[in-house]
XYZ file of C-alpha atoms in Angstrom:
562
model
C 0.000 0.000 0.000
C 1.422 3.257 -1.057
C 1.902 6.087 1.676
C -1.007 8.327 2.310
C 0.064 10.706 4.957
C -0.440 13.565 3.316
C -3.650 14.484 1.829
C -2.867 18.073 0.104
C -0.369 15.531 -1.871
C -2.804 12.596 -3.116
C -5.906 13.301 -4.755
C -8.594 10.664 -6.367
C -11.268 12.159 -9.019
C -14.908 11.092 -8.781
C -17.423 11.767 -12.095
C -21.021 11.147 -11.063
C -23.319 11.101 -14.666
C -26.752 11.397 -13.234
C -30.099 11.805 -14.764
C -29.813 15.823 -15.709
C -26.076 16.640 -15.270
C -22.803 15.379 -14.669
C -20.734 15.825 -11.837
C -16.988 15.726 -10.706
C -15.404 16.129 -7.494
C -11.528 16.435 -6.624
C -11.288 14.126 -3.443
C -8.364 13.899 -0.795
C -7.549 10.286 1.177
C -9.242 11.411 3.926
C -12.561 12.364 2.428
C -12.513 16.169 1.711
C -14.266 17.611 -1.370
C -11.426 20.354 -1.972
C -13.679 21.165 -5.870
C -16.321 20.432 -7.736
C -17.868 21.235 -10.781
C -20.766 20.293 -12.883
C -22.671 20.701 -16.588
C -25.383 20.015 -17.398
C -26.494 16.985 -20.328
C -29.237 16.786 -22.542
C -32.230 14.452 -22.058
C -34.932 13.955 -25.436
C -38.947 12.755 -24.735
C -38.996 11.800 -28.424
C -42.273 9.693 -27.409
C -43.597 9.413 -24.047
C -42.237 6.970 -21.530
C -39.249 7.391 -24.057
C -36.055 9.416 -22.377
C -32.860 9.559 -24.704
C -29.515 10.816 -24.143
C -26.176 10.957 -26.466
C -23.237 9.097 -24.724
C -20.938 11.816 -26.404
C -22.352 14.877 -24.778
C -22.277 12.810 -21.421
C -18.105 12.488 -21.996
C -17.724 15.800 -23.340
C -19.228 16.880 -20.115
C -17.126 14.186 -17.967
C -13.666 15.681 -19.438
C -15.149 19.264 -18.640
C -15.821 18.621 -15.668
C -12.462 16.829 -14.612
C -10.876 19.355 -16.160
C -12.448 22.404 -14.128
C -11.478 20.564 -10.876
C -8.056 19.714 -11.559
C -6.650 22.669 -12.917
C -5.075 24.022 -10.093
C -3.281 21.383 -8.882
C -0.114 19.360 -10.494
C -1.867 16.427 -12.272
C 0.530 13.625 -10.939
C -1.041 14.412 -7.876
C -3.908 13.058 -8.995
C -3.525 9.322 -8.492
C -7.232 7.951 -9.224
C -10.280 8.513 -11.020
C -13.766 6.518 -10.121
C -16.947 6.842 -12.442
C -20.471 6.432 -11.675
C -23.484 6.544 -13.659
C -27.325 6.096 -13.751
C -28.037 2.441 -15.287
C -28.868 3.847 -18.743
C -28.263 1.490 -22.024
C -25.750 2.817 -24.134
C -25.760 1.513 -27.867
C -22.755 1.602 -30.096
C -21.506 0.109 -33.524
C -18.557 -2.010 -34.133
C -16.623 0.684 -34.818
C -17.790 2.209 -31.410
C -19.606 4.858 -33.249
C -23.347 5.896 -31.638
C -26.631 3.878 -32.638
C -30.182 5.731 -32.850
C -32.200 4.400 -30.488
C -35.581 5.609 -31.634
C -37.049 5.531 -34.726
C -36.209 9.055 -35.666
C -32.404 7.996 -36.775
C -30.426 10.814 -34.895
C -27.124 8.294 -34.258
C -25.814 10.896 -31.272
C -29.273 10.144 -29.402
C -27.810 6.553 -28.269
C -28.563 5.905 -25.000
C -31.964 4.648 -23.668
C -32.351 5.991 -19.924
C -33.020 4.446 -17.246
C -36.487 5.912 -16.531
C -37.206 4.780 -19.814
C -40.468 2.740 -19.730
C -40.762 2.309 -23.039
C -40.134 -1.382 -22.623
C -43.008 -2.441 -19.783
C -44.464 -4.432 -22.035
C -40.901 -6.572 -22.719
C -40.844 -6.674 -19.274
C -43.979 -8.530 -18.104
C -43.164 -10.857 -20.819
C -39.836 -11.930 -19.284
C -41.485 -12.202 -15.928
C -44.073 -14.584 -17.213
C -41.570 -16.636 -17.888
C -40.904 -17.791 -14.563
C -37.129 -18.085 -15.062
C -34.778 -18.828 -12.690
C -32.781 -15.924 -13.091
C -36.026 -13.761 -11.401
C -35.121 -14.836 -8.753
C -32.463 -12.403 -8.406
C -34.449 -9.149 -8.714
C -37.377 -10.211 -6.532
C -39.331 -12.114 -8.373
C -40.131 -9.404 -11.501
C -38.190 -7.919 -14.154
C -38.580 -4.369 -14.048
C -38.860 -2.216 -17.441
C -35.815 -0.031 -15.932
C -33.237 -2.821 -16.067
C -31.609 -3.790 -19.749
C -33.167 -7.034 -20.708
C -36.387 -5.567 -21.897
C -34.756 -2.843 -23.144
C -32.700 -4.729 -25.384
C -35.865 -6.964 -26.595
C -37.589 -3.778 -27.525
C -34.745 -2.463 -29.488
C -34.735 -6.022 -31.232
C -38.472 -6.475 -32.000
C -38.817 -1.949 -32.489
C -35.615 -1.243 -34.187
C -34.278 -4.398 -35.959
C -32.782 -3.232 -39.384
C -31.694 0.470 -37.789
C -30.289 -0.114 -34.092
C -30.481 -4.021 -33.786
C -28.543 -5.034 -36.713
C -26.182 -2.176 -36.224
C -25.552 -2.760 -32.830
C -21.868 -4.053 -31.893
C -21.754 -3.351 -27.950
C -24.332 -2.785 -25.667
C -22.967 -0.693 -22.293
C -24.165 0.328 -18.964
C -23.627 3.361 -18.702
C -21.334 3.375 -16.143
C -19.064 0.579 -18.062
C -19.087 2.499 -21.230
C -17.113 5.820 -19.117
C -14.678 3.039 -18.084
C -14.318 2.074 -21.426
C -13.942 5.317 -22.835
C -11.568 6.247 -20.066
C -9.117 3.128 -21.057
C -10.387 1.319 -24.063
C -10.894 -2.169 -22.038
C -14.182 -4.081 -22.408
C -14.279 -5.399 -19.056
C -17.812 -4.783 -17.354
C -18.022 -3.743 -13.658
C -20.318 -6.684 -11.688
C -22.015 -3.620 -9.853
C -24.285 -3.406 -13.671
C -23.944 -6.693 -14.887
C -25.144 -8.181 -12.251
C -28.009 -5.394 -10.848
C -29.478 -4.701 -14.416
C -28.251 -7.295 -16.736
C -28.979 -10.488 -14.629
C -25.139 -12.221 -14.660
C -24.218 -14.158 -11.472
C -20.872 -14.676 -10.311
C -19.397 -17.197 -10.365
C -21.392 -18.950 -13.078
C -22.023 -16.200 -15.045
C -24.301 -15.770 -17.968
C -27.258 -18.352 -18.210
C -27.919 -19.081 -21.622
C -30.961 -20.484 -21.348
C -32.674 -17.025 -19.865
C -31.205 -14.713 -23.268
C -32.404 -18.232 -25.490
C -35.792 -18.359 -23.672
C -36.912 -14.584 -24.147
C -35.467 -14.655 -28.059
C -32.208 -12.815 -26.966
C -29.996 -15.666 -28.138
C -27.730 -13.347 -30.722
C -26.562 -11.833 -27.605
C -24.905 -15.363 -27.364
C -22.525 -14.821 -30.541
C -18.826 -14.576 -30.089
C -18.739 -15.116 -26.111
C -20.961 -12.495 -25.385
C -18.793 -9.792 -27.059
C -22.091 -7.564 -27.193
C -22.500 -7.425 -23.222
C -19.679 -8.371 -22.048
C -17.283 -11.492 -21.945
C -14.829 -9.816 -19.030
C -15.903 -8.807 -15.291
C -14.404 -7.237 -12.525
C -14.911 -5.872 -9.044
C -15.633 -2.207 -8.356
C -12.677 -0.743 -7.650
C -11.012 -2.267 -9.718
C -7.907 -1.173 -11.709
C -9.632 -1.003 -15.609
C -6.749 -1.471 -18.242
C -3.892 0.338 -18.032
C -5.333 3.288 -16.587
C -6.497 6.809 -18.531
C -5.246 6.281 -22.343
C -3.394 9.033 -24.305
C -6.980 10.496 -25.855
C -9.045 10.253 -22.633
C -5.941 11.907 -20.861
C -5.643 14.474 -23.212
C -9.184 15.206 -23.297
C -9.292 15.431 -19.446
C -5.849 17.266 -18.574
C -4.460 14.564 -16.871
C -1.508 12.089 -16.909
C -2.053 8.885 -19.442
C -1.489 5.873 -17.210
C -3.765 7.304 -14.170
C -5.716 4.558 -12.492
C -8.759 4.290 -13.674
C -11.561 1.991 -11.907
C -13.692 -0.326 -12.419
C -17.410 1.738 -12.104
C -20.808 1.483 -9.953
C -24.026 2.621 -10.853
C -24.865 5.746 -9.128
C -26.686 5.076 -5.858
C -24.021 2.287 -5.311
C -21.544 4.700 -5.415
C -23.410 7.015 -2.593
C -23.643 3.552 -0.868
C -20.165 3.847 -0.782
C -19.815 7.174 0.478
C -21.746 6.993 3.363
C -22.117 3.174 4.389
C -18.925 2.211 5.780
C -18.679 5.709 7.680
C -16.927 5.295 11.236
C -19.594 6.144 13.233
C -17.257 5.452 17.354
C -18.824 8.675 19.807
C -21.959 9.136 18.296
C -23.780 6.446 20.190
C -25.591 4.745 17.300
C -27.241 1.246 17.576
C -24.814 0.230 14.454
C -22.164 0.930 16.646
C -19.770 -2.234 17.580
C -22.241 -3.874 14.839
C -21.094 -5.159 11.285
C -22.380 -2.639 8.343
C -25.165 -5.339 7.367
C -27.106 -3.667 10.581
C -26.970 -0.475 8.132
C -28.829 1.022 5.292
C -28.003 3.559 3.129
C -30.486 5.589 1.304
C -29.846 7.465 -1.926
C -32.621 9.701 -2.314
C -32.372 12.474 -5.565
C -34.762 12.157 -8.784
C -35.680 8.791 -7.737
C -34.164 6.853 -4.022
C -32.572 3.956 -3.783
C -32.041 1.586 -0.531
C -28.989 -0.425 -0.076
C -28.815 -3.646 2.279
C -26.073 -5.512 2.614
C -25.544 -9.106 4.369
C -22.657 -12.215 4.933
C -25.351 -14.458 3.088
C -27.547 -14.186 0.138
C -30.857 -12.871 1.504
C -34.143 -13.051 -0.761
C -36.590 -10.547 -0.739
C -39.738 -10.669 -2.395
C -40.220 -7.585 -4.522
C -36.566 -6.420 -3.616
C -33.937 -6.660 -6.431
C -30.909 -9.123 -5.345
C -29.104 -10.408 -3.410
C -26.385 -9.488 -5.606
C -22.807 -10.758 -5.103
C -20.345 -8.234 -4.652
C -22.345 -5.374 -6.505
C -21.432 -2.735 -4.110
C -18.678 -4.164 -1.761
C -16.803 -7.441 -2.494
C -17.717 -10.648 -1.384
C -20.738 -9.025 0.476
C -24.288 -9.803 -0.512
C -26.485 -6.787 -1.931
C -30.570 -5.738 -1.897
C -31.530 -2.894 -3.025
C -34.884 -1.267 -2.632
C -36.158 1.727 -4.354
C -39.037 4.316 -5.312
C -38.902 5.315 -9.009
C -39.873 8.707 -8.279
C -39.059 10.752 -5.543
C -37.404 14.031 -5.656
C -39.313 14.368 -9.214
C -42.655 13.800 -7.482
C -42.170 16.314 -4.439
C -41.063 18.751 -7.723
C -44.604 17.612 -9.506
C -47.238 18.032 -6.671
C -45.337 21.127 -5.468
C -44.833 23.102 -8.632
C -48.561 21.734 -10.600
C -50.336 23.659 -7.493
C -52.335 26.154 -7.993
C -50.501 28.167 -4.774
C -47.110 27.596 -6.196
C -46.501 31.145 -8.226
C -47.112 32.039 -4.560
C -45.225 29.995 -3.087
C -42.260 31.438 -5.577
C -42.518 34.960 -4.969
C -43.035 34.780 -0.963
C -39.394 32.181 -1.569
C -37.669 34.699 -4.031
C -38.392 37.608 -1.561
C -36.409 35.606 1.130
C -34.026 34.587 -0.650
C -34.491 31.179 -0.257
C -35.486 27.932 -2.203
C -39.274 27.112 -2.585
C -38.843 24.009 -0.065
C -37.302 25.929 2.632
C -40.071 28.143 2.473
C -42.271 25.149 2.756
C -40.444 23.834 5.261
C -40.836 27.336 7.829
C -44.808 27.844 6.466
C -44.898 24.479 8.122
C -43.879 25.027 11.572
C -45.473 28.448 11.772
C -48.740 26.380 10.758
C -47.912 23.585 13.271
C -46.916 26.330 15.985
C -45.603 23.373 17.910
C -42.982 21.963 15.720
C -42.957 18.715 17.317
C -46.049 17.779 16.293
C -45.514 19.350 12.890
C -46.245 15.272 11.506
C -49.917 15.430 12.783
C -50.814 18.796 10.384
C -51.944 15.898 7.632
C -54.203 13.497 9.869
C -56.945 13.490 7.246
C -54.287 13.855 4.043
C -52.901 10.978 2.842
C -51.100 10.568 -0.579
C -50.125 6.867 -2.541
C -46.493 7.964 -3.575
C -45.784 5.737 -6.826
C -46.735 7.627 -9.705
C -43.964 6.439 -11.713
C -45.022 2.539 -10.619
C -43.650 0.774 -7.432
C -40.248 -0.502 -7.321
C -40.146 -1.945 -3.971
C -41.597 -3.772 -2.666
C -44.741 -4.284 -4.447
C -42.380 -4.359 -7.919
C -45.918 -2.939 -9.765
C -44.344 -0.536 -12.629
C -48.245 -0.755 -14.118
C -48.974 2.137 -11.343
C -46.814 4.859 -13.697
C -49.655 6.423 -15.641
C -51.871 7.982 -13.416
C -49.287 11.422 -13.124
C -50.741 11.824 -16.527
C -54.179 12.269 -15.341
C -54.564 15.015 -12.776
C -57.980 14.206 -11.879
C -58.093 10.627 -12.379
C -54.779 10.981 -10.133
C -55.983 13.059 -7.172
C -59.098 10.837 -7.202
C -57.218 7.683 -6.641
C -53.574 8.642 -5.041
C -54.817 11.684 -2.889
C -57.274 11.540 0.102
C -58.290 13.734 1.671
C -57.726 16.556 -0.506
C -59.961 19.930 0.360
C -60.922 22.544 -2.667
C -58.800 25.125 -1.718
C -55.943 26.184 -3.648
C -54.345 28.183 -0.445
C -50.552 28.308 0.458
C -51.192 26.927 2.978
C -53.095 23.708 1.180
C -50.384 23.361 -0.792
C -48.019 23.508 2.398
C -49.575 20.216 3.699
C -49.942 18.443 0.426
C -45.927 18.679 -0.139
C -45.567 17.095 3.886
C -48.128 14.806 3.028
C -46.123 13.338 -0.358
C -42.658 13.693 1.990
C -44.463 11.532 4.472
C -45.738 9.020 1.893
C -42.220 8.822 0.468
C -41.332 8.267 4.094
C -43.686 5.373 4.834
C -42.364 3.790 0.858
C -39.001 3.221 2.970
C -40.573 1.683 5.792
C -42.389 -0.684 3.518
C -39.539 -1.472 2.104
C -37.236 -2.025 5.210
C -40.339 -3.923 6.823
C -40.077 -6.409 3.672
C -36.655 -6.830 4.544
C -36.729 -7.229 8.182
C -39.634 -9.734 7.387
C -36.628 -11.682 5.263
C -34.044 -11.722 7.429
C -32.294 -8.555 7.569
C -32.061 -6.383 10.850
C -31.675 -2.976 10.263
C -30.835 0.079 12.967
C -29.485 2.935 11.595
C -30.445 4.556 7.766
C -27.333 6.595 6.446
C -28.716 9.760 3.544
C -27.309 11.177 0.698
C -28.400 12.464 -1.962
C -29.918 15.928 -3.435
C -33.296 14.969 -0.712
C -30.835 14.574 2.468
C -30.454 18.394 1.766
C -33.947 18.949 3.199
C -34.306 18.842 6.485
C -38.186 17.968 6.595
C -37.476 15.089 4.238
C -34.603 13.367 6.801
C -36.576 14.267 9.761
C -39.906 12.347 8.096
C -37.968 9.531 7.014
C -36.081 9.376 10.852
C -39.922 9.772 12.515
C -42.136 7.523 9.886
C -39.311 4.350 10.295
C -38.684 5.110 14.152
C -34.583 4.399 13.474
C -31.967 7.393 13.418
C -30.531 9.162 10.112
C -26.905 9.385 9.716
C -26.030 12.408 7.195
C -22.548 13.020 5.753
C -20.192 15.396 6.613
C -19.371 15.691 2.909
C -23.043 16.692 1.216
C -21.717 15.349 -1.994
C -21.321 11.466 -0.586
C -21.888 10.079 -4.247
C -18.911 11.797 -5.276
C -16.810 10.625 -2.368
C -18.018 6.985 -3.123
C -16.567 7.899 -6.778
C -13.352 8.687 -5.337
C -13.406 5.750 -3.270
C -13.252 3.583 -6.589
C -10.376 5.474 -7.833
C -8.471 5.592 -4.496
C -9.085 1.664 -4.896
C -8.260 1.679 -8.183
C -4.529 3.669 -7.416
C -3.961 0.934 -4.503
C -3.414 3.648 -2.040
C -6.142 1.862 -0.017
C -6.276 -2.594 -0.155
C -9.997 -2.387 -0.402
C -12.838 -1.180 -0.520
C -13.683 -1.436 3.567
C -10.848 0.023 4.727
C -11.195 3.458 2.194
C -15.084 3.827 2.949
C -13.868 3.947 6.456
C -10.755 6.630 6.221
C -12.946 8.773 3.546
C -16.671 8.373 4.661
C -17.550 10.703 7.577
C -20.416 10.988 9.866
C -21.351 14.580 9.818
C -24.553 14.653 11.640
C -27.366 12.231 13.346
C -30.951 12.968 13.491
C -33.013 11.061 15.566
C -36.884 10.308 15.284
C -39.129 11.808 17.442
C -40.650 8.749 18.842
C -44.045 10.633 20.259
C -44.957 10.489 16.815
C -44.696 6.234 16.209
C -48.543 5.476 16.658
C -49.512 8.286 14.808
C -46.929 6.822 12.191
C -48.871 3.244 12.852
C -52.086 4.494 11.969
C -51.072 6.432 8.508
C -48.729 3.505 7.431
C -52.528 1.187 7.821
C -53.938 4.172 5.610
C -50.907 4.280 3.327
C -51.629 0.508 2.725
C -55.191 0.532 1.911
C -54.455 3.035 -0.310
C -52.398 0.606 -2.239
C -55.314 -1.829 -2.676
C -58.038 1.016 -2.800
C -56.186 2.373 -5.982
C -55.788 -1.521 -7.683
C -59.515 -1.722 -7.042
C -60.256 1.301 -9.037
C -58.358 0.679 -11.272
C -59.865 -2.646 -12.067
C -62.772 -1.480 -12.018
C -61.851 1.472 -15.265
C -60.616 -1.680 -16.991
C -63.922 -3.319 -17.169
């Protein structure tokens, strides 16, 4: 292991891509965001449920980026750079040229995202097939993981993407690529999103059985013949180009990648948490839970043994850290909902005015109008007795795994009459206050139906760790801490995902043996918040009201269908 006593003289890079913007962060050993910059990237709706993005402008932005952070410092200081990335398809030629994925033919728009539905209908075929493989991601293929994706490009786009199509990346794998020119895959996407499974790897009777077989040809050279940890050194580090393009040294380390919410997994998870008098404390990290909560939140459980959890994806072998098992939870829409029901009010030009005048953001605003409505702030929780909101408008990831309950955003009516109860005529500020807490409190309750789904299989968790753009918001952590009854670790770094980044390339530079030991020298604990446990039979009663919601709406729905 090489020395690391100094941190002004050792710095690792981390590039977060993530739905709207990419993100890099100049990292020292010991944790400390020193810069950071970000651009944004472009996202197409060419159809609905379709969401397109060009892999090009995403690296364009990834050198910028890197570049902008590293430019005042000598570059050999910089010893590692990590990637991470939503788990978006990206589609190239065999001359590693850009493949249209829609039927509009624009080659740069190559990368189908991962919020991309268009493939739910893919997907419910592959789950009807009963395949072993399901097994893996709870029991149902979801329309946000690559296997459908890939069958709709094949039975949508067979003479223009299909037949063109040379390599199919994650899109965390293909800024590896890029970075170093090796094909090796990271097993954080092949085996989340593309169903692998160390140490048997592919099964060829799943791809055969859902008319994928072509992905077969030439030992998988389309998806991946060569797989590797995260954190793993990729090649032979940056090459000459990618150097060039970034302003650093050819030969850097480069690692092996993680999809984005593993990579804030890594930032916070392994934190060393001695003093703060935490019930994780003297307990291994499988009594933790991270929770990486932006556009959409993700919730990371990891365990010794393979743990199966119906509805949750996993376990996954050494996905996130080696040779530990991974499930991982999630709500497909969570940051973008608070953004829909807040912003579609009525109240909110309001709302934005009484904000701008403060000179604050919207949800800060919120956030006081709240307590001065509550007057007690302590029993701020109780302002929504008689409100209650059904949280999954872009379908339910976990644990329910029901991506069928995604269209009723469309409908505003249909969708206040079914998801919203409780809801009064008025089109107040102060309506609108207690409509966002009521949405933050159903996203709340989504975790705890997800960590009771998990307890129920054999995890026990104790503590949640936060990151993310949400953990920003101090009524969203405090809900989350109150609605599951367990305490919220935040980060002293804000920008955890990015720290989990550098991790990788820390890794990656073998300045740290693994992965363990750097989450615990570079994640921090930078505060606690604990739940206010006055509030846990109020929190009883919604979370009854927040499941007969669930089969209230089914019901209705049925009932439209006949």
């Amino acid at each position: 292991m090489a020395s690391v006593q100094s941190s002004t003289e050792r710095y690792y890079v981390g590039v977060d891509v993530g739905t709207a913007s990419v993100r890099a962060a100049l990292v020292t050993c010991d944790g400390q965001v020193k810069d950071m910059a970000e651009e944004p990237i472009h996202i197409w709706e060419p159809h609905p449920d379709h969401y397109v993005q060009s892999s090009s402008d995403i690296w364009t932005k990834c050198c910028s980026t890197v570049r902008k952070v590293t430019q005042g410092i000598e570059n050999i200081k910089v010893k590692g750079i990590g990637f991470d990335a939503t788990c978006s398809l990206v589609v190239l030629d065999h001359r590693f040229k850009p493949v249209a994925v829609n039927c509009d033919g624009v080659c740069e728009r190559n990368v189908v995202m991962w919020m991309d539905h268009r493939a739910a209908e893919q997907a419910a075929r592959i789950t009807d097939t009963g395949h072993r493989v399901l097994r893996g991601v709870g029991g149902v293929m979801s329309p946000e993981m690559q296997p459908p994706k890939l069958l709709w490009l094949k039975e949508n786009l067979k003479e223009s993407c299909w037949k063109e199509a040379a390599h199919f990346f994650d899109l965390p794998d293909f800024l590896s690529w890029k970075a170093t020119g090796s094909l090796a895959r990271s097993l954080c996407t092949l085996v989340c999103k593309w169903t692998y499974s160390p140490p048997e790897g592919w099964d060829n009777t799943f791809w055969t059985s859902i008319g994928l077989e072509d992905l077969l040809e030439n030992n998988y050279s389309k998806i991946g013949a060569l797989t590797c940890n995260p954190g793993t050194a990729v090649g032979k580090g940056l090459t000459q180009e990618a150097a060039a393009e970034m302003g650093l040294l050819p030969g850097t380390a480069v690692a092996a990648s993680l999809i984005d919410a593993h990579a804030g997994g890594l930032g916070v998870i392994g934190a060393d948490v001695t003093g703060f008098h935490l019930p994780c404390e003297h307990q291994p990290l499988t009594s933790r839970l991270a929770m990486i909560c932006g556009t959409s939140s993700c919730h990371m459980a990891i365990s010794q043994d393979p743990i199966f959890v119906p509805g949750v994806w996993g376990p996954y072998r050494s996905a996130m850290v080696p040779a530990l098992w991974l499930n991982e939870g999630g709500q497909s829409a969570t940051g973008r909902l608070i953004d829909h029901m807040v912003r579609g009010h009525a109240a909110f030009p309001e709302l934005k005015e009484k904000a701008e005048r403060s000179e604050e953001s919207v949800y800060s605003y919120l956030n006081k109008h709240l307590e001065a409505m509550a007057k007690d702030p302590a029993n701020l929780d109780q302002l929504t007795t008689s409100l209650h909101v059904w949280p999954d408008f872009h379908g339910n990831r976990s644990p329910l795994a029901d991506p069928t309950l995604k269209g009723m955003v469309r409908e505003e009516r249909i969708c206040l009459t079914l998801l919203v109860v409780g809801l009064s005529l008025s089109q107040t500020l102060d309506d609108l206050a207690l409509l966002y807490l009521a949405t933050v409190q159903a996203i709340a309750l989504g975790t705890r139906h997800i960590l009771e789904a998990m307890k129920e299989a054999g995890h026990c968790i104790t503590t949640l760790f936060l990151c993310g753009g949400l953990s920003k918001n101090a009524l969203f952590v405090q809900m989350h801490a109150n609605a599951t009854g367990l305490p919220v670790v935040l980060p002293a770094e804000k920008e955890a995902v990015l720290v989990g980044a550098a991790i990788l390339g820390a890794c990656a530079s073998f300045d740290y043996r693994s992965i363990p030991e750097a989450m615990e020298k570079m994640a921090k604990v930078g505060r606690v918040v604990k739940p206010n446990l006055e509030q846990d039979n109020f929190y009883r009663r919604k979370f009854r009201v927040f499941l007969r919601l669930f089969a209230h709406q089914r019901e209705c729905v049925l009932l439209m269908q006949e």
